[in-house]
Amino acid sequence: MGARTMNDTKGTGTGGMERTRTVRELSEFRDKVGHGRTVGLVPTMGSFHEGHKKLIRRSVKECDMTIVTIFVNPLQFSKNEDLSKYPRQNEDDIKVCEELGVSATFVPNEEEMYDAGFDTTVTVGVGKAERNERSEGGRRPTHFEGVATVVTKLLTISRPTVAYFGQKDGQQVCVIRRLMKDLFPLIELRICETERESDGVALSSRNAYLSRRARMEAGVIYRALKQGWERFERGERDANEIRQVTLGVLTEARERFQKERDDVDESGRDDGGGGVRMDVEYVSVCDRWSMREVEDDDVGNADGKVEWLLCVAITLNGTRLIDNLVLQ
Ligand code: AMP
Protein backbone atom coordinates (compact mmCIF):
# COMPACT_ATOMS: atom_id res chain seq x y z
CA MET A 1 0.00 0.00 0.00
CA GLY A 2 3.07 2.31 0.21
CA ALA A 3 2.39 5.58 1.99
CA ARG A 4 -1.32 5.46 1.31
CA THR A 5 -3.64 4.78 4.15
CA MET A 6 -6.31 2.13 4.01
CA ASN A 7 -9.00 4.82 3.92
CA ASP A 8 -7.67 6.07 0.60
CA THR A 9 -8.60 2.94 -1.25
CA LYS A 10 -12.37 3.31 -1.16
CA GLY A 11 -14.02 4.73 -4.18
CA THR A 12 -11.24 7.02 -5.31
CA GLY A 13 -10.61 5.32 -8.64
CA THR A 14 -7.16 6.85 -8.57
CA GLY A 15 -5.24 3.68 -9.16
CA GLY A 16 -4.61 2.75 -5.54
CA MET A 17 -6.05 -0.68 -6.01
CA GLU A 18 -4.05 -3.69 -4.87
CA ARG A 19 -3.71 -6.43 -7.50
CA THR A 20 -3.16 -9.78 -5.90
CA ARG A 21 -2.54 -13.10 -7.61
CA THR A 22 -1.56 -15.44 -4.81
CA VAL A 23 -3.38 -16.67 -1.75
CA ARG A 24 -0.64 -15.19 0.43
CA GLU A 25 -0.88 -11.75 -1.21
CA LEU A 26 -4.62 -11.59 -0.75
CA SER A 27 -4.39 -12.81 2.82
CA GLU A 28 -1.72 -10.20 3.58
CA PHE A 29 -3.92 -7.51 2.08
CA ARG A 30 -6.74 -8.67 4.35
CA ASP A 31 -4.43 -8.58 7.37
CA LYS A 32 -3.57 -4.96 6.61
CA VAL A 33 -7.25 -3.98 6.49
CA GLY A 34 -7.49 -5.27 10.04
CA HIS A 35 -10.56 -5.44 12.23
CA GLY A 36 -13.25 -2.83 12.52
CA ARG A 37 -13.64 -2.19 8.82
CA THR A 38 -16.28 -3.78 6.66
CA VAL A 39 -14.98 -5.81 3.74
CA GLY A 40 -17.20 -6.80 0.82
CA LEU A 41 -16.29 -9.78 -1.36
CA VAL A 42 -17.57 -10.12 -4.92
CA PRO A 43 -16.59 -13.50 -6.41
CA THR A 44 -16.76 -13.62 -10.23
CA MET A 45 -15.51 -15.53 -13.24
CA GLY A 46 -14.75 -12.22 -14.98
CA SER A 47 -15.74 -10.98 -18.43
CA PHE A 48 -17.74 -8.26 -16.76
CA HIS A 49 -21.12 -6.99 -17.80
CA GLU A 50 -23.55 -4.68 -15.99
CA GLY A 51 -24.68 -7.54 -13.74
CA HIS A 52 -21.18 -7.89 -12.30
CA LYS A 53 -20.76 -4.12 -12.08
CA LYS A 54 -23.97 -3.83 -10.12
CA LEU A 55 -22.62 -6.21 -7.47
CA ILE A 56 -19.30 -4.40 -7.34
CA ARG A 57 -20.88 -0.93 -7.11
CA ARG A 58 -23.13 -2.09 -4.31
CA SER A 59 -20.23 -3.51 -2.34
CA VAL A 60 -18.13 -0.37 -2.85
CA LYS A 61 -21.07 1.73 -1.65
CA GLU A 62 -21.91 -0.40 1.37
CA CYS A 63 -18.49 -1.56 2.60
CA ASP A 64 -15.30 0.19 3.62
CA MET A 65 -13.26 -2.07 1.34
CA THR A 66 -14.17 -4.28 -1.59
CA ILE A 67 -12.33 -7.34 -2.85
CA VAL A 68 -13.25 -8.67 -6.31
CA THR A 69 -12.06 -12.12 -7.33
CA ILE A 70 -11.78 -13.15 -10.98
CA PHE A 71 -11.28 -16.84 -11.53
CA VAL A 72 -12.82 -19.17 -14.11
CA ASN A 73 -13.24 -22.07 -11.75
CA PRO A 74 -12.56 -25.38 -13.52
CA LEU A 75 -14.15 -27.39 -10.70
CA GLN A 76 -17.64 -26.14 -11.58
CA PHE A 77 -17.42 -27.17 -15.24
CA SER A 78 -17.89 -30.76 -16.26
CA LYS A 79 -15.81 -32.38 -18.98
CA ASN A 80 -18.12 -31.63 -21.90
CA GLU A 81 -18.72 -28.00 -20.92
CA ASP A 82 -17.28 -24.71 -22.16
CA LEU A 83 -14.31 -24.23 -19.80
CA SER A 84 -11.71 -23.67 -22.53
CA LYS A 85 -13.84 -21.25 -24.55
CA TYR A 86 -15.31 -19.39 -21.57
CA PRO A 87 -14.62 -15.67 -22.25
CA ARG A 88 -11.63 -14.22 -20.42
CA GLN A 89 -10.61 -10.55 -20.34
CA ASN A 90 -8.77 -10.15 -17.07
CA GLU A 91 -6.92 -6.93 -17.86
CA ASP A 92 -10.11 -5.14 -18.94
CA ASP A 93 -11.93 -6.44 -15.86
CA ILE A 94 -9.15 -5.26 -13.55
CA LYS A 95 -9.41 -1.77 -15.09
CA VAL A 96 -13.15 -1.77 -14.45
CA CYS A 97 -12.49 -2.69 -10.82
CA GLU A 98 -10.08 0.21 -10.54
CA GLU A 99 -12.62 2.63 -12.03
CA LEU A 100 -15.34 1.43 -9.69
CA GLY A 101 -13.21 2.00 -6.59
CA VAL A 102 -12.41 -1.60 -5.68
CA SER A 103 -9.73 -1.96 -2.99
CA ALA A 104 -8.15 -5.22 -4.18
CA THR A 105 -8.51 -7.75 -6.96
CA PHE A 106 -7.60 -11.40 -6.66
CA VAL A 107 -6.83 -13.05 -9.99
CA PRO A 108 -5.17 -16.40 -9.27
CA ASN A 109 -4.17 -18.97 -11.84
CA GLU A 110 -5.41 -22.52 -11.65
CA GLU A 111 -2.32 -23.92 -9.92
CA GLU A 112 -2.60 -21.26 -7.22
CA MET A 113 -6.11 -22.40 -6.35
CA TYR A 114 -5.73 -26.12 -7.00
CA ASP A 115 -2.30 -27.71 -6.82
CA ALA A 116 -1.68 -31.03 -8.51
CA GLY A 117 -2.73 -32.96 -5.43
CA PHE A 118 -5.89 -30.96 -4.68
CA ASP A 119 -8.31 -33.49 -3.25
CA THR A 120 -11.04 -31.77 -1.25
CA THR A 121 -14.56 -30.83 -2.21
CA VAL A 122 -17.35 -29.16 -0.31
CA THR A 123 -20.81 -30.64 -0.82
CA VAL A 124 -23.93 -28.73 0.17
CA GLY A 125 -27.02 -30.93 0.52
CA VAL A 126 -29.40 -28.62 -1.34
CA GLY A 127 -27.18 -28.68 -4.42
CA LYS A 128 -26.94 -32.46 -4.72
CA ALA A 129 -28.26 -34.11 -7.87
CA GLU A 130 -30.69 -36.25 -5.89
CA ARG A 131 -32.32 -33.20 -4.28
CA ASN A 132 -33.99 -32.15 -7.50
CA GLU A 133 -33.51 -33.64 -10.94
CA ARG A 134 -35.04 -30.52 -12.52
CA SER A 135 -32.23 -28.23 -11.39
CA GLU A 136 -28.63 -27.28 -12.09
CA GLY A 137 -27.59 -29.91 -9.53
CA GLY A 138 -29.67 -32.50 -11.37
CA ARG A 139 -28.38 -31.56 -14.81
CA ARG A 140 -24.78 -30.82 -13.83
CA PRO A 141 -24.10 -33.17 -10.91
CA THR A 142 -20.66 -31.82 -9.91
CA HIS A 143 -21.41 -28.16 -10.60
CA PHE A 144 -22.46 -27.02 -7.14
CA GLU A 145 -19.64 -28.94 -5.46
CA GLY A 146 -17.26 -26.93 -7.61
CA VAL A 147 -19.01 -23.69 -6.69
CA ALA A 148 -19.14 -24.49 -2.96
CA THR A 149 -15.49 -25.53 -2.93
CA VAL A 150 -14.19 -22.39 -4.59
CA VAL A 151 -16.46 -20.10 -2.55
CA THR A 152 -15.31 -21.78 0.68
CA LYS A 153 -11.72 -21.17 -0.29
CA LEU A 154 -12.34 -17.54 -1.31
CA LEU A 155 -14.26 -16.77 1.88
CA THR A 156 -11.52 -18.36 3.98
CA ILE A 157 -8.72 -16.38 2.36
CA SER A 158 -10.44 -13.00 2.11
CA ARG A 159 -12.40 -13.14 5.38
CA PRO A 160 -15.07 -10.65 4.28
CA THR A 161 -17.80 -9.10 6.38
CA VAL A 162 -20.28 -9.38 3.52
CA ALA A 163 -20.36 -11.53 0.37
CA TYR A 164 -22.32 -10.42 -2.70
CA PHE A 165 -24.00 -12.79 -5.15
CA GLY A 166 -26.53 -12.32 -7.95
CA GLN A 167 -30.08 -13.67 -8.06
CA LYS A 168 -29.41 -14.46 -11.75
CA ASP A 169 -28.03 -17.77 -10.46
CA GLY A 170 -30.93 -18.40 -8.11
CA GLN A 171 -30.11 -21.99 -7.24
CA GLN A 172 -26.50 -21.01 -6.63
CA VAL A 173 -27.76 -18.44 -4.13
CA CYS A 174 -29.62 -21.24 -2.37
CA VAL A 175 -26.44 -23.36 -2.17
CA ILE A 176 -24.28 -20.45 -1.01
CA ARG A 177 -26.81 -19.38 1.59
CA ARG A 178 -26.79 -22.86 3.12
CA LEU A 179 -22.99 -23.06 2.90
CA MET A 180 -22.60 -19.71 4.65
CA LYS A 181 -25.16 -20.49 7.33
CA ASP A 182 -23.41 -23.81 8.00
CA LEU A 183 -19.72 -22.90 7.75
CA PHE A 184 -19.42 -19.09 7.74
CA PRO A 185 -22.18 -17.90 10.09
CA LEU A 186 -20.48 -14.57 10.78
CA ILE A 187 -20.36 -13.48 7.15
CA GLU A 188 -23.45 -11.77 5.77
CA LEU A 189 -24.85 -12.74 2.38
CA ARG A 190 -26.36 -9.99 0.22
CA ILE A 191 -28.20 -10.86 -2.96
CA CYS A 192 -28.46 -8.47 -5.91
CA GLU A 193 -31.38 -8.53 -8.31
CA THR A 194 -30.88 -9.81 -11.83
CA GLU A 195 -29.74 -7.17 -14.30
CA ARG A 196 -31.57 -7.47 -17.62
CA GLU A 197 -31.46 -6.10 -21.14
CA SER A 198 -34.46 -4.12 -22.38
CA ASP A 199 -36.05 -7.31 -23.80
CA GLY A 200 -35.73 -9.02 -20.45
CA VAL A 201 -32.71 -11.17 -21.32
CA ALA A 202 -30.59 -11.63 -18.19
CA LEU A 203 -27.05 -10.39 -18.68
CA SER A 204 -24.64 -13.29 -18.82
CA SER A 205 -21.10 -13.82 -20.04
CA ARG A 206 -22.44 -16.73 -22.10
CA ASN A 207 -24.71 -14.39 -24.14
CA ALA A 208 -21.56 -13.63 -26.13
CA TYR A 209 -21.83 -17.12 -27.67
CA LEU A 210 -25.24 -16.36 -29.22
CA SER A 211 -25.61 -15.59 -32.91
CA ARG A 212 -27.44 -12.35 -33.72
CA ARG A 213 -30.60 -14.28 -34.50
CA ALA A 214 -30.41 -16.44 -31.38
CA ARG A 215 -29.84 -13.35 -29.26
CA MET A 216 -32.94 -11.76 -30.82
CA GLU A 217 -34.99 -14.77 -29.77
CA ALA A 218 -33.49 -15.20 -26.29
CA GLY A 219 -36.13 -12.91 -24.77
CA VAL A 220 -38.47 -15.89 -24.86
CA ILE A 221 -37.00 -17.12 -21.57
CA TYR A 222 -38.07 -14.00 -19.70
CA ARG A 223 -41.45 -13.94 -21.44
CA ALA A 224 -42.01 -17.53 -20.32
CA LEU A 225 -40.95 -16.78 -16.74
CA LYS A 226 -43.12 -13.68 -16.71
CA GLN A 227 -46.18 -15.70 -17.74
CA GLY A 228 -45.61 -18.14 -14.88
CA TRP A 229 -44.98 -15.26 -12.49
CA GLU A 230 -48.20 -13.50 -13.54
CA ARG A 231 -50.20 -16.66 -12.86
CA PHE A 232 -48.69 -16.78 -9.40
CA GLU A 233 -49.42 -13.10 -8.83
CA ARG A 234 -53.05 -13.71 -9.77
CA GLY A 235 -53.24 -16.28 -6.99
CA GLU A 236 -52.34 -19.54 -8.68
CA ARG A 237 -50.77 -21.91 -6.13
CA ASP A 238 -50.78 -25.08 -8.20
CA ALA A 239 -47.09 -25.31 -9.07
CA ASN A 240 -47.85 -27.65 -11.93
CA GLU A 241 -50.05 -25.01 -13.57
CA ILE A 242 -47.22 -22.49 -13.30
CA ARG A 243 -44.75 -24.97 -14.80
CA GLN A 244 -47.17 -25.73 -17.66
CA VAL A 245 -47.82 -22.07 -18.49
CA THR A 246 -44.10 -21.36 -18.55
CA LEU A 247 -43.30 -24.46 -20.57
CA GLY A 248 -46.10 -23.57 -22.98
CA VAL A 249 -44.42 -20.31 -24.00
CA LEU A 250 -41.12 -22.10 -24.55
CA THR A 251 -42.68 -24.96 -26.48
CA GLU A 252 -44.54 -22.56 -28.77
CA ALA A 253 -41.27 -20.80 -29.60
CA ARG A 254 -39.41 -24.07 -30.09
CA GLU A 255 -42.03 -25.26 -32.57
CA ARG A 256 -41.90 -21.95 -34.43
CA PHE A 257 -38.11 -22.26 -34.77
CA GLN A 258 -38.47 -25.84 -35.94
CA LYS A 259 -41.02 -24.82 -38.58
CA GLU A 260 -38.76 -22.05 -39.82
CA ARG A 261 -35.92 -24.52 -40.20
CA ASP A 262 -38.17 -27.00 -42.02
CA ASP A 263 -39.36 -24.26 -44.40
CA VAL A 264 -35.79 -23.29 -45.18
CA ASP A 265 -34.89 -26.94 -45.86
CA GLU A 266 -37.88 -27.34 -48.20
CA SER A 267 -37.16 -24.19 -50.17
CA GLY A 268 -33.57 -25.37 -50.52
CA ARG A 269 -32.25 -22.05 -49.28
CA ASP A 270 -29.13 -22.19 -47.22
CA ASP A 271 -29.99 -20.54 -43.93
CA GLY A 272 -26.38 -19.46 -43.42
CA GLY A 273 -26.47 -20.59 -39.83
CA GLY A 274 -29.29 -18.16 -39.11
CA GLY A 275 -31.77 -20.76 -37.86
CA VAL A 276 -32.47 -21.31 -34.19
CA ARG A 277 -32.66 -24.65 -32.44
CA MET A 278 -34.00 -24.62 -28.93
CA ASP A 279 -34.04 -27.38 -26.33
CA VAL A 280 -35.75 -27.04 -22.98
CA GLU A 281 -33.71 -28.69 -20.22
CA TYR A 282 -36.11 -27.99 -17.39
CA VAL A 283 -38.84 -25.76 -16.04
CA SER A 284 -38.85 -26.02 -12.29
CA VAL A 285 -40.88 -24.58 -9.44
CA CYS A 286 -38.90 -25.33 -6.31
CA ASP A 287 -38.84 -24.11 -2.75
CA ARG A 288 -36.46 -21.16 -2.77
CA TRP A 289 -34.35 -22.38 0.12
CA SER A 290 -34.61 -26.17 0.21
CA MET A 291 -34.60 -26.54 -3.60
CA ARG A 292 -37.20 -29.30 -3.35
CA GLU A 293 -39.53 -29.36 -6.34
CA VAL A 294 -42.93 -28.10 -5.22
CA GLU A 295 -45.54 -30.86 -5.24
CA ASP A 296 -49.33 -30.57 -5.11
CA ASP A 297 -49.57 -31.00 -1.38
CA ASP A 298 -46.97 -28.34 -0.43
CA VAL A 299 -48.48 -25.49 1.52
CA GLY A 300 -45.48 -23.24 2.12
CA ASN A 301 -43.46 -22.89 5.30
CA ALA A 302 -44.65 -23.01 8.91
CA ASP A 303 -46.71 -19.81 8.65
CA GLY A 304 -48.08 -20.85 5.28
CA LYS A 305 -45.84 -18.39 3.44
CA VAL A 306 -44.73 -19.46 0.00
CA GLU A 307 -41.24 -18.65 -1.29
CA TRP A 308 -40.69 -20.38 -4.58
CA LEU A 309 -38.20 -20.13 -7.40
CA LEU A 310 -39.42 -20.50 -10.96
CA CYS A 311 -36.34 -21.63 -12.90
CA VAL A 312 -35.74 -22.30 -16.55
CA ALA A 313 -32.76 -23.80 -18.39
CA ILE A 314 -32.72 -23.97 -22.18
CA THR A 315 -30.15 -24.22 -24.91
CA LEU A 316 -30.26 -21.97 -27.97
CA ASN A 317 -28.10 -23.37 -30.74
CA GLY A 318 -26.15 -25.24 -28.09
CA THR A 319 -25.61 -22.27 -25.76
CA ARG A 320 -27.00 -23.03 -22.35
CA LEU A 321 -28.98 -20.21 -20.72
CA ILE A 322 -30.57 -20.16 -17.26
CA ASP A 323 -32.85 -17.65 -15.60
CA ASN A 324 -35.35 -17.49 -12.75
CA LEU A 325 -37.93 -15.37 -10.99
CA VAL A 326 -38.78 -15.47 -7.30
CA LEU A 327 -42.44 -16.21 -6.54
CA GLN A 328 -43.45 -14.93 -3.12
P1 AMP B 1 -20.16 -15.19 -12.85
O1 AMP B 1 -18.99 -14.38 -13.28
O2 AMP B 1 -21.07 -15.54 -13.96
O3 AMP B 1 -19.78 -16.35 -11.96
O4 AMP B 1 -21.03 -14.23 -11.91
C1 AMP B 1 -20.48 -13.60 -10.79
C2 AMP B 1 -21.59 -13.07 -9.93
O5 AMP B 1 -22.38 -12.16 -10.70
C3 AMP B 1 -22.55 -14.18 -9.47
O6 AMP B 1 -22.94 -13.92 -8.13
C4 AMP B 1 -23.70 -14.04 -10.41
O7 AMP B 1 -24.93 -14.49 -9.88
C5 AMP B 1 -23.73 -12.53 -10.63
N1 AMP B 1 -24.41 -12.21 -11.88
C6 AMP B 1 -24.19 -12.74 -13.11
N2 AMP B 1 -25.05 -12.24 -14.01
C7 AMP B 1 -25.85 -11.37 -13.33
C8 AMP B 1 -26.95 -10.54 -13.69
N3 AMP B 1 -27.42 -10.49 -14.94
N4 AMP B 1 -27.53 -9.78 -12.73
C9 AMP B 1 -27.08 -9.83 -11.45
N5 AMP B 1 -26.04 -10.59 -11.05
C10 AMP B 1 -25.44 -11.35 -11.97
XYZ file of C-alpha atoms in Angstrom, residues 3-285:
283
model
C 2.385 5.577 1.993
C -1.320 5.459 1.309
C -3.640 4.776 4.153
C -6.311 2.132 4.005
C -8.997 4.816 3.916
C -7.674 6.069 0.596
C -8.602 2.939 -1.250
C -12.367 3.306 -1.158
C -14.023 4.727 -4.179
C -11.244 7.020 -5.310
C -10.615 5.316 -8.641
C -7.164 6.848 -8.571
C -5.242 3.678 -9.155
C -4.608 2.753 -5.538
C -6.053 -0.680 -6.010
C -4.047 -3.688 -4.869
C -3.707 -6.426 -7.504
C -3.157 -9.783 -5.896
C -2.535 -13.100 -7.607
C -1.556 -15.444 -4.812
C -3.375 -16.672 -1.748
C -0.644 -15.192 0.426
C -0.878 -11.753 -1.213
C -4.620 -11.593 -0.750
C -4.389 -12.812 2.822
C -1.720 -10.203 3.584
C -3.924 -7.506 2.080
C -6.740 -8.674 4.345
C -4.429 -8.581 7.373
C -3.572 -4.958 6.606
C -7.248 -3.981 6.488
C -7.487 -5.273 10.039
C -10.562 -5.443 12.225
C -13.248 -2.832 12.524
C -13.640 -2.186 8.820
C -16.283 -3.783 6.661
C -14.980 -5.809 3.740
C -17.197 -6.805 0.817
C -16.295 -9.783 -1.356
C -17.565 -10.119 -4.923
C -16.586 -13.499 -6.414
C -16.757 -13.619 -10.230
C -15.511 -15.531 -13.239
C -14.755 -12.222 -14.976
C -15.744 -10.983 -18.430
C -17.737 -8.261 -16.759
C -21.123 -6.990 -17.802
C -23.554 -4.682 -15.995
C -24.680 -7.543 -13.735
C -21.177 -7.892 -12.299
C -20.764 -4.124 -12.079
C -23.972 -3.831 -10.117
C -22.622 -6.211 -7.467
C -19.300 -4.403 -7.342
C -20.884 -0.927 -7.108
C -23.133 -2.087 -4.306
C -20.226 -3.513 -2.336
C -18.131 -0.370 -2.850
C -21.066 1.729 -1.653
C -21.906 -0.402 1.365
C -18.493 -1.556 2.601
C -15.297 0.194 3.616
C -13.262 -2.068 1.336
C -14.170 -4.284 -1.588
C -12.326 -7.344 -2.851
C -13.250 -8.673 -6.308
C -12.062 -12.115 -7.331
C -11.778 -13.146 -10.976
C -11.282 -16.844 -11.528
C -12.819 -19.166 -14.106
C -13.242 -22.072 -11.755
C -12.564 -25.377 -13.524
C -14.154 -27.392 -10.698
C -17.638 -26.137 -11.581
C -17.418 -27.172 -15.237
C -17.890 -30.765 -16.255
C -15.805 -32.384 -18.982
C -18.121 -31.626 -21.904
C -18.722 -28.000 -20.921
C -17.282 -24.710 -22.165
C -14.305 -24.231 -19.803
C -11.712 -23.668 -22.530
C -13.840 -21.245 -24.547
C -15.314 -19.390 -21.570
C -14.617 -15.669 -22.249
C -11.632 -14.223 -20.421
C -10.606 -10.547 -20.335
C -8.767 -10.152 -17.074
C -6.918 -6.925 -17.855
C -10.114 -5.140 -18.935
C -11.929 -6.438 -15.863
C -9.149 -5.260 -13.546
C -9.408 -1.772 -15.088
C -13.147 -1.772 -14.455
C -12.485 -2.685 -10.818
C -10.079 0.214 -10.542
C -12.619 2.628 -12.027
C -15.338 1.426 -9.688
C -13.214 2.000 -6.595
C -12.408 -1.596 -5.683
C -9.730 -1.957 -2.994
C -8.151 -5.217 -4.185
C -8.515 -7.745 -6.965
C -7.599 -11.400 -6.658
C -6.834 -13.052 -9.986
C -5.169 -16.399 -9.270
C -4.169 -18.970 -11.842
C -5.407 -22.518 -11.646
C -2.318 -23.915 -9.916
C -2.596 -21.262 -7.216
C -6.114 -22.398 -6.355
C -5.730 -26.122 -7.003
C -2.297 -27.707 -6.824
C -1.680 -31.030 -8.510
C -2.734 -32.956 -5.427
C -5.890 -30.958 -4.680
C -8.312 -33.492 -3.253
C -11.042 -31.774 -1.246
C -14.560 -30.826 -2.206
C -17.352 -29.160 -0.311
C -20.810 -30.637 -0.822
C -23.934 -28.730 0.169
C -27.016 -30.927 0.523
C -29.405 -28.617 -1.336
C -27.182 -28.676 -4.416
C -26.935 -32.462 -4.724
C -28.255 -34.109 -7.870
C -30.688 -36.245 -5.894
C -32.318 -33.198 -4.282
C -33.987 -32.150 -7.501
C -33.509 -33.641 -10.941
C -35.037 -30.520 -12.521
C -32.225 -28.232 -11.387
C -28.635 -27.282 -12.087
C -27.595 -29.913 -9.534
C -29.668 -32.499 -11.371
C -28.377 -31.557 -14.813
C -24.775 -30.821 -13.833
C -24.099 -33.172 -10.911
C -20.665 -31.821 -9.910
C -21.411 -28.161 -10.597
C -22.457 -27.016 -7.139
C -19.637 -28.939 -5.460
C -17.255 -26.927 -7.606
C -19.012 -23.688 -6.693
C -19.138 -24.494 -2.963
C -15.486 -25.528 -2.925
C -14.194 -22.385 -4.590
C -16.456 -20.101 -2.550
C -15.312 -21.783 0.676
C -11.718 -21.172 -0.292
C -12.342 -17.544 -1.310
C -14.264 -16.766 1.885
C -11.523 -18.360 3.980
C -8.724 -16.381 2.363
C -10.441 -13.004 2.105
C -12.402 -13.136 5.379
C -15.073 -10.646 4.281
C -17.803 -9.103 6.382
C -20.277 -9.378 3.522
C -20.359 -11.527 0.371
C -22.322 -10.417 -2.696
C -24.003 -12.791 -5.148
C -26.530 -12.323 -7.952
C -30.079 -13.668 -8.062
C -29.414 -14.456 -11.747
C -28.028 -17.769 -10.456
C -30.935 -18.397 -8.110
C -30.108 -21.989 -7.240
C -26.496 -21.015 -6.634
C -27.758 -18.436 -4.127
C -29.617 -21.239 -2.372
C -26.443 -23.363 -2.165
C -24.275 -20.450 -1.009
C -26.809 -19.380 1.586
C -26.791 -22.859 3.123
C -22.992 -23.063 2.900
C -22.600 -19.714 4.649
C -25.157 -20.491 7.330
C -23.412 -23.809 7.998
C -19.721 -22.902 7.749
C -19.425 -19.094 7.745
C -22.184 -17.904 10.091
C -20.479 -14.567 10.780
C -20.361 -13.484 7.150
C -23.453 -11.772 5.767
C -24.854 -12.742 2.378
C -26.358 -9.992 0.218
C -28.198 -10.863 -2.961
C -28.458 -8.467 -5.911
C -31.379 -8.532 -8.307
C -30.884 -9.810 -11.831
C -29.738 -7.166 -14.301
C -31.574 -7.469 -17.620
C -31.456 -6.097 -21.144
C -34.462 -4.124 -22.376
C -36.049 -7.305 -23.803
C -35.729 -9.018 -20.446
C -32.706 -11.170 -21.317
C -30.591 -11.626 -18.190
C -27.047 -10.388 -18.684
C -24.636 -13.291 -18.822
C -21.099 -13.823 -20.044
C -22.443 -16.729 -22.104
C -24.711 -14.392 -24.139
C -21.564 -13.627 -26.127
C -21.827 -17.117 -27.670
C -25.239 -16.356 -29.216
C -25.612 -15.593 -32.914
C -27.441 -12.349 -33.724
C -30.604 -14.282 -34.502
C -30.410 -16.439 -31.375
C -29.844 -13.352 -29.256
C -32.942 -11.763 -30.825
C -34.987 -14.770 -29.766
C -33.485 -15.204 -26.293
C -36.131 -12.909 -24.768
C -38.474 -15.894 -24.860
C -36.996 -17.117 -21.566
C -38.074 -13.999 -19.698
C -41.454 -13.939 -21.442
C -42.013 -17.527 -20.323
C -40.951 -16.782 -16.742
C -43.123 -13.678 -16.708
C -46.185 -15.698 -17.738
C -45.606 -18.141 -14.882
C -44.982 -15.263 -12.486
C -48.200 -13.502 -13.541
C -50.199 -16.656 -12.858
C -48.685 -16.784 -9.398
C -49.420 -13.096 -8.828
C -53.049 -13.708 -9.772
C -53.238 -16.280 -6.991
C -52.336 -19.542 -8.682
C -50.773 -21.910 -6.130
C -50.779 -25.075 -8.196
C -47.087 -25.309 -9.072
C -47.848 -27.649 -11.933
C -50.052 -25.009 -13.572
C -47.223 -22.491 -13.300
C -44.754 -24.975 -14.798
C -47.171 -25.727 -17.662
C -47.822 -22.073 -18.488
C -44.097 -21.356 -18.550
C -43.301 -24.455 -20.572
C -46.101 -23.574 -22.984
C -44.424 -20.306 -24.005
C -41.116 -22.096 -24.551
C -42.685 -24.956 -26.484
C -44.545 -22.560 -28.771
C -41.265 -20.797 -29.596
C -39.406 -24.075 -30.092
C -42.034 -25.260 -32.571
C -41.901 -21.947 -34.426
C -38.107 -22.259 -34.765
C -38.473 -25.845 -35.936
C -41.021 -24.819 -38.584
C -38.755 -22.050 -39.816
C -35.916 -24.519 -40.203
C -38.165 -26.998 -42.016
C -39.361 -24.256 -44.397
C -35.787 -23.287 -45.176
C -34.890 -26.935 -45.860
C -37.876 -27.336 -48.197
C -37.158 -24.189 -50.165
C -33.565 -25.375 -50.520
C -32.254 -22.054 -49.282
C -29.127 -22.189 -47.225
C -29.993 -20.541 -43.931
C -26.376 -19.463 -43.420
C -26.471 -20.594 -39.828
C -29.290 -18.158 -39.108
C -31.769 -20.761 -37.858
C -32.473 -21.311 -34.191
C -32.658 -24.649 -32.441
C -33.995 -24.622 -28.934
C -34.037 -27.377 -26.329
C -35.748 -27.037 -22.978
C -33.713 -28.685 -20.216
C -36.106 -27.993 -17.392
C -38.839 -25.765 -16.043
C -38.848 -26.016 -12.291
C -40.880 -24.580 -9.443
